Short mmCIF file of C-alpha atoms in Angstrom, two decimals:
data_model
loop_
_atom_site.label_atom_id
_atom_site.label_comp_id
_atom_site.label_asym_id
_atom_site.label_seq_id
_atom_site.Cartn_x
_atom_site.Cartn_y
_atom_site.Cartn_z
CA MET J 233 -94.19 132.53 -251.12
CA SER J 234 -96.65 129.70 -250.82
CA ALA J 235 -99.35 129.08 -253.62
CA ASN J 236 -101.87 130.06 -251.27
CA ALA J 237 -100.16 133.41 -250.26
CA GLN J 238 -99.55 134.26 -253.98
CA GLN J 239 -103.13 133.78 -254.86
CA ALA J 240 -103.99 136.08 -251.96
CA VAL J 241 -101.70 138.78 -253.21
CA ASN J 242 -103.02 138.28 -256.88
CA ARG J 243 -106.54 138.78 -255.62
CA GLN J 244 -105.64 141.77 -253.78
CA ASP J 245 -103.88 143.41 -256.75
CA HIS J 246 -106.80 142.38 -258.97
CA GLY J 247 -108.57 145.86 -259.80
CA ALA J 248 -106.34 147.72 -257.04
CA LYS J 249 -104.98 149.96 -259.90
CA ASN J 250 -108.59 151.49 -260.50
CA ARG J 251 -109.84 151.01 -256.95
CA VAL J 252 -111.97 154.16 -255.85
CA LYS J 253 -112.43 154.59 -252.01
CA ASN J 254 -115.89 155.95 -252.52
CA ARG J 255 -117.01 153.62 -255.22
CA VAL J 256 -119.53 151.31 -253.53
CA ALA J 257 -120.84 147.89 -254.84
CA ALA J 258 -124.27 146.35 -254.18
CA ILE J 259 -124.09 142.67 -254.50
CA GLN J 260 -127.27 140.64 -255.55
CA MET J 261 -127.37 136.84 -254.81
CA VAL J 262 -130.03 134.02 -255.25
CA SER J 263 -129.01 132.12 -252.15
CA THR J 264 -130.15 128.52 -251.52
CA HIS J 265 -130.08 126.12 -248.71
CA ASP J 266 -126.58 125.04 -249.42
CA ILE J 267 -124.18 127.39 -247.18
CA ALA J 268 -121.03 126.12 -248.98
CA ALA J 269 -122.45 126.93 -252.53
CA ASN J 270 -123.60 130.44 -251.16
CA LEU J 271 -120.17 131.21 -249.88
CA ARG J 272 -118.42 130.39 -253.21
CA GLU J 273 -121.02 132.39 -254.98
CA ALA J 274 -120.54 135.42 -252.45
CA GLY J 275 -116.68 135.16 -253.10
CA ARG J 276 -117.10 135.25 -256.88
CA LEU J 277 -119.23 138.42 -256.73
CA LEU J 278 -116.91 140.03 -254.11
CA ALA J 279 -113.89 139.46 -256.56
CA GLU J 280 -116.17 140.90 -259.40
CA ALA J 281 -116.80 144.02 -257.10
CA ALA J 282 -113.34 144.38 -256.42
CA ALA J 283 -112.24 144.01 -259.96
CA SER J 284 -114.90 146.85 -260.86
CA GLY J 285 -112.86 149.28 -258.59
CA ALA J 286 -115.02 149.31 -255.73
CA GLY J 287 -113.51 150.19 -252.42
CA MET J 288 -116.48 148.81 -250.42
CA ALA J 289 -119.07 146.08 -251.07
CA VAL J 290 -122.34 145.09 -249.47
CA LEU J 291 -123.85 141.71 -249.43
CA PRO J 292 -127.52 140.97 -249.22
CA GLU J 293 -129.49 139.72 -246.22
CA ASN J 294 -128.92 135.96 -245.56
CA PHE J 295 -126.34 135.90 -248.05
CA ALA J 296 -124.92 132.56 -246.63
CA VAL J 297 -127.76 131.11 -244.57
CA LEU J 298 -131.13 131.13 -246.07
CA ALA J 299 -133.06 128.30 -244.44
CA THR J 300 -134.94 129.13 -241.19
CA ARG J 301 -134.11 125.53 -239.79
CA GLN J 302 -130.26 126.24 -240.32
CA MET J 303 -130.22 129.42 -238.20
CA ILE J 304 -129.86 128.30 -234.67
CA GLY J 305 -127.13 125.77 -235.36
CA CYS J 306 -125.42 128.19 -237.51
CA GLY J 307 -125.72 130.85 -235.23
CA ARG J 308 -124.28 128.92 -232.37
CA ARG J 309 -121.24 128.06 -234.50
CA GLU J 310 -120.69 131.63 -235.47
CA ALA J 311 -120.63 132.58 -231.84
CA ASP J 312 -117.58 130.41 -231.47
CA PRO J 313 -113.90 131.23 -232.34
CA ASP J 314 -113.98 128.60 -234.88
CA ASN J 315 -116.58 129.97 -237.03
CA LEU J 316 -117.28 129.68 -240.82
CA ILE J 317 -118.87 132.73 -242.18
CA ARG J 318 -117.09 135.41 -240.24
CA HIS J 319 -113.73 133.77 -241.11
CA PHE J 320 -114.90 133.92 -244.63
CA LEU J 321 -115.69 137.57 -244.50
CA ALA J 322 -112.50 138.46 -242.84
CA GLU J 323 -110.43 136.63 -245.29
CA GLN J 324 -112.30 137.91 -248.26
CA SER J 325 -111.79 141.58 -247.23
CA ALA J 326 -108.30 141.02 -246.49
CA GLU J 327 -107.42 139.13 -249.65
CA LEU J 328 -109.25 141.71 -251.82
CA GLY J 329 -108.29 144.62 -250.02
CA ILE J 330 -111.84 146.02 -249.64
CA TRP J 331 -114.30 146.97 -246.87
CA ILE J 332 -117.09 144.39 -246.77
CA VAL J 333 -120.68 145.01 -245.20
CA GLY J 334 -121.47 141.30 -244.62
CA GLY J 335 -125.30 141.41 -245.30
CA SER J 336 -126.54 139.47 -242.35
CA LEU J 337 -125.79 136.19 -240.69
CA PRO J 338 -127.27 134.49 -237.52
CA ILE J 339 -125.07 134.65 -234.33
CA ALA J 340 -126.17 133.14 -231.06
CA SER J 341 -124.62 136.03 -228.74
CA ARG J 342 -125.20 139.64 -228.09
CA PRO J 343 -122.66 142.52 -228.63
CA ASP J 344 -121.75 142.15 -224.83
CA GLY J 345 -120.69 138.68 -225.41
CA SER J 346 -123.84 136.99 -223.39
CA THR J 347 -125.54 134.04 -225.02
CA VAL J 348 -128.83 134.14 -226.81
CA LYS J 349 -131.01 131.02 -225.41
CA ASP J 350 -133.21 129.29 -228.02
CA ARG J 351 -132.95 132.04 -230.71
CA VAL J 352 -130.19 134.16 -232.51
CA ARG J 353 -129.41 137.66 -233.61
CA ALA J 354 -129.47 138.60 -237.31
CA CYS J 355 -126.18 140.51 -237.47
CA CYS J 356 -124.84 142.80 -240.06
CA LEU J 357 -120.86 142.73 -239.54
CA VAL J 358 -118.51 145.26 -241.33
CA TYR J 359 -114.98 144.33 -242.09
CA ASN J 360 -112.24 146.83 -243.13
CA GLY J 361 -109.67 146.19 -246.05
CA GLN J 362 -107.36 144.52 -243.56
CA GLY J 363 -109.77 141.73 -242.51
CA GLU J 364 -110.74 143.42 -239.13
CA GLU J 365 -114.36 143.22 -237.73
CA VAL J 366 -114.96 146.95 -237.10
CA ALA J 367 -118.74 147.18 -236.48
CA ARG J 368 -121.93 144.97 -235.73
CA TYR J 369 -125.59 146.03 -235.98
CA ASP J 370 -128.12 143.62 -234.86
CA LYS J 371 -131.63 143.91 -236.75
CA ILE J 372 -134.01 145.77 -234.65
CA HIS J 373 -137.20 145.16 -236.61
CA LEU J 374 -138.29 141.64 -237.30
CA PHE J 375 -140.47 140.62 -239.96
CA ASP J 376 -143.72 138.98 -238.86
CA ALA J 377 -146.23 139.31 -241.44
CA MET J 378 -148.87 137.60 -243.49
CA VAL J 379 -147.79 137.55 -247.49
CA GLU J 380 -149.81 136.42 -250.20
CA ASP J 381 -147.08 134.02 -251.70
CA ALA J 382 -146.20 130.45 -251.42
CA GLN J 383 -144.69 130.95 -248.07
CA GLY J 384 -147.97 132.50 -246.55
CA GLN J 385 -146.41 133.69 -243.37
CA TYR J 386 -143.03 135.01 -242.07
CA ARG J 387 -142.20 134.83 -238.33
CA GLU J 388 -138.79 136.04 -237.66
CA SER J 389 -139.17 136.36 -234.04
CA ASP J 390 -139.58 132.85 -233.67
CA THR J 391 -136.11 132.69 -234.51
CA PHE J 392 -134.42 135.83 -233.94
CA GLU J 393 -134.17 138.10 -230.89
CA PRO J 394 -134.23 141.93 -232.02
CA GLY J 395 -131.41 144.12 -231.43
CA GLU J 396 -131.64 147.51 -229.74
CA GLU J 397 -128.59 149.76 -230.84
CA VAL J 398 -128.42 152.19 -233.68
CA VAL J 399 -124.87 151.78 -235.58
CA VAL J 400 -123.08 154.32 -237.54
CA ILE J 401 -119.35 154.15 -238.62
CA ASP J 402 -116.75 156.03 -240.46
CA THR J 403 -115.79 154.29 -243.65
CA PRO J 404 -113.56 155.46 -246.76
CA ALA J 405 -116.86 156.22 -248.52
CA GLY J 406 -118.33 158.38 -245.72
CA ARG J 407 -120.24 157.83 -242.36
CA LEU J 408 -122.22 154.82 -242.96
CA GLY J 409 -125.49 153.83 -241.01
CA LEU J 410 -126.44 150.08 -240.84
CA ALA J 411 -129.86 148.78 -241.38
CA ILE J 412 -131.62 145.33 -242.74
CA CYS J 413 -134.32 144.73 -244.76
CA TYR J 414 -137.58 145.09 -242.71
CA ASP J 415 -136.09 148.09 -241.08
CA LEU J 416 -136.73 150.02 -244.21
CA ARG J 417 -140.50 150.36 -243.10
CA PHE J 418 -139.39 152.37 -239.87
CA PRO J 419 -138.41 155.90 -240.67
CA GLU J 420 -137.55 156.82 -237.12
CA LEU J 421 -134.57 154.55 -237.36
CA PHE J 422 -133.21 156.34 -240.26
CA ARG J 423 -133.75 159.68 -238.64
CA LYS J 424 -131.53 158.41 -235.74
CA LEU J 425 -128.87 157.44 -238.26
CA ARG J 426 -128.92 160.78 -239.65
CA GLU J 427 -128.71 162.36 -236.35
CA GLN J 428 -125.59 160.38 -235.65
CA GLY J 429 -124.03 161.68 -238.89
CA ALA J 430 -124.86 159.09 -241.49
CA GLU J 431 -124.04 160.04 -245.12
CA TRP J 432 -124.93 156.61 -246.64
CA VAL J 433 -126.98 153.88 -245.44
CA SER J 434 -126.43 150.12 -246.31
CA LEU J 435 -129.63 148.10 -246.21
CA PRO J 436 -128.90 144.21 -247.20
CA SER J 437 -132.14 142.84 -247.90
CA ALA J 438 -134.34 139.67 -248.82
CA PHE J 439 -137.80 141.24 -249.83
CA THR J 440 -140.24 139.05 -250.86
CA TRP J 441 -141.45 139.39 -254.43
CA ASN J 442 -144.93 140.61 -253.52
CA THR J 443 -143.67 143.17 -250.92
CA GLY J 444 -140.73 144.20 -253.06
CA ASP J 445 -143.05 144.92 -256.23
CA ALA J 446 -145.41 147.07 -254.12
CA HIS J 447 -142.99 149.07 -252.06
CA TRP J 448 -139.28 148.60 -252.51
CA HIS J 449 -138.61 151.45 -254.97
CA ALA J 450 -141.06 153.97 -253.05
CA LEU J 451 -139.44 153.25 -249.61
CA LEU J 452 -135.93 153.28 -250.58
CA ARG J 453 -136.25 156.75 -252.78
CA ALA J 454 -138.34 158.03 -249.51
CA ARG J 455 -135.65 157.12 -246.99
CA ALA J 456 -132.95 158.68 -249.35
CA ILE J 457 -134.97 161.89 -249.96
CA GLU J 458 -136.15 162.39 -246.37
CA ASN J 459 -132.60 162.12 -244.83
CA GLN J 460 -130.60 163.32 -247.70
CA VAL J 461 -128.32 159.92 -247.83
CA TRP J 462 -127.37 157.52 -250.26
CA MET J 463 -129.17 154.24 -249.93
CA VAL J 464 -127.14 151.12 -251.19
CA ALA J 465 -129.39 148.28 -251.12
CA PRO J 466 -128.41 144.98 -252.19
CA GLY J 467 -130.98 142.00 -252.05
CA GLN J 468 -131.78 138.58 -252.81
CA GLY J 469 -133.13 138.36 -256.47
CA GLY J 470 -134.92 135.19 -257.62
CA GLN J 471 -136.09 131.84 -256.93
CA ASN J 472 -134.40 130.84 -253.81
CA SER J 473 -136.40 127.74 -253.00
CA GLU J 474 -139.61 126.04 -253.95
CA ARG J 475 -141.74 128.41 -251.87
CA ARG J 476 -139.60 131.36 -251.71
CA ARG J 477 -138.95 134.13 -254.39
CA THR J 478 -137.24 137.29 -253.56
CA TYR J 479 -137.51 140.53 -255.49
CA GLY J 480 -134.22 141.55 -256.27
CA HIS J 481 -133.71 145.03 -257.93
CA SER J 482 -130.68 145.70 -256.03
CA MET J 483 -129.96 149.56 -256.32
CA ILE J 484 -128.09 152.40 -255.20
CA VAL J 485 -130.08 155.75 -254.80
CA ASP J 486 -128.70 159.13 -254.23
CA PRO J 487 -129.51 161.76 -251.86
CA TRP J 488 -132.01 163.51 -254.31
CA GLY J 489 -133.78 160.34 -254.93
CA ARG J 490 -132.37 159.32 -258.17
CA VAL J 491 -131.74 155.79 -258.85
CA LEU J 492 -128.08 155.42 -259.95
CA SER J 493 -127.79 151.88 -260.60
CA GLU J 494 -130.26 148.90 -260.56
CA LEU J 495 -130.24 145.08 -261.16
CA GLY J 496 -133.54 143.34 -261.70
CA GLU J 497 -133.37 139.61 -260.93
CA GLY J 498 -130.28 137.14 -260.76
CA PRO J 499 -126.92 137.47 -259.20
CA GLY J 500 -124.59 140.48 -260.13
CA VAL J 501 -123.12 143.64 -258.94
CA VAL J 502 -124.22 147.21 -259.25
CA THR J 503 -121.80 150.09 -258.34
CA ALA J 504 -121.89 154.04 -257.86
CA GLU J 505 -119.54 156.55 -256.57
CA LEU J 506 -120.83 158.42 -253.67
CA ASP J 507 -119.89 162.01 -254.22
CA GLN J 508 -119.39 164.00 -251.02
CA GLU J 509 -119.64 167.35 -252.81
CA ARG J 510 -123.01 166.42 -254.25
CA LEU J 511 -124.17 165.48 -250.84
CA ARG J 512 -123.03 168.81 -249.32
CA GLU J 513 -124.64 170.67 -252.36
CA ILE J 514 -128.10 168.88 -251.77
CA ARG J 515 -127.95 169.43 -247.82
CA THR J 516 -127.06 173.27 -248.39
CA ARG J 517 -129.55 174.04 -251.12
CA MET J 518 -132.24 172.24 -249.20
CA PRO J 519 -131.46 172.34 -245.51
CA VAL J 520 -134.42 170.21 -244.23
CA TRP J 521 -132.46 169.02 -241.35
CA GLU J 522 -132.67 172.64 -239.95
CA HIS J 523 -136.15 173.10 -240.84
CA ARG J 524 -137.58 170.40 -238.78
CA ARG J 525 -140.16 171.70 -236.24
CA LEU J 526 -141.26 168.42 -234.51
#
């Protein structure tokens, strides 16, 4: 066996003995404009998540590519077979033997294979424990807003084309609905996810410090309570560049709205087990889904 193959086996075995299929990790990063360094850091934190016994790990928004000026070129490369970030995610999931929800990355093609001209899609890709890409969600709601920070204005629509499809998939930890960052402010999306059977929702994010400090906890808990789902929300958390500071506070919230685990700022991993019996109990005792009138 080659040295690289042996290393892959060792990594997959690392933490496998206490691997729990419904234990989910939210990974917080402080990504920079250095893509190679971001991937190294993501690999380190994914290995930490696997060693903790997590069967699934969720990366934050823009985990590999943060700078707006890099998005178009990177998105074109990711649309080609000879890509960097998608290959990294497939390799990591196979080597570690865990499912990975790949935060978000730019791709200059649509799910049907057609090319996006002049812009890219912000995509969340999901890989199973064999390194196979099993789902793709394209961010529907784009962040065009004025924020009282050093950046001042954000216009994602200048760079990104919005997606249209709601995506829910089966995973070892339950039925998963996919969303990204600014989607959190649109409760109708989360209603659609619940309608399609979502039991938990991943929300890779890069909230600004100002908007996160004002609304992050309230919105996450509200979406969890309204739809009786777990919210697994990893974020960027720190000083990413001279002009950009992100809020962090990656957390996992249960269907009753309790924060099960949370990390303030800086890179790290938080985990929780998604107890299906607890979910059934909450939905049975308070069947709000059946009580809807409008």
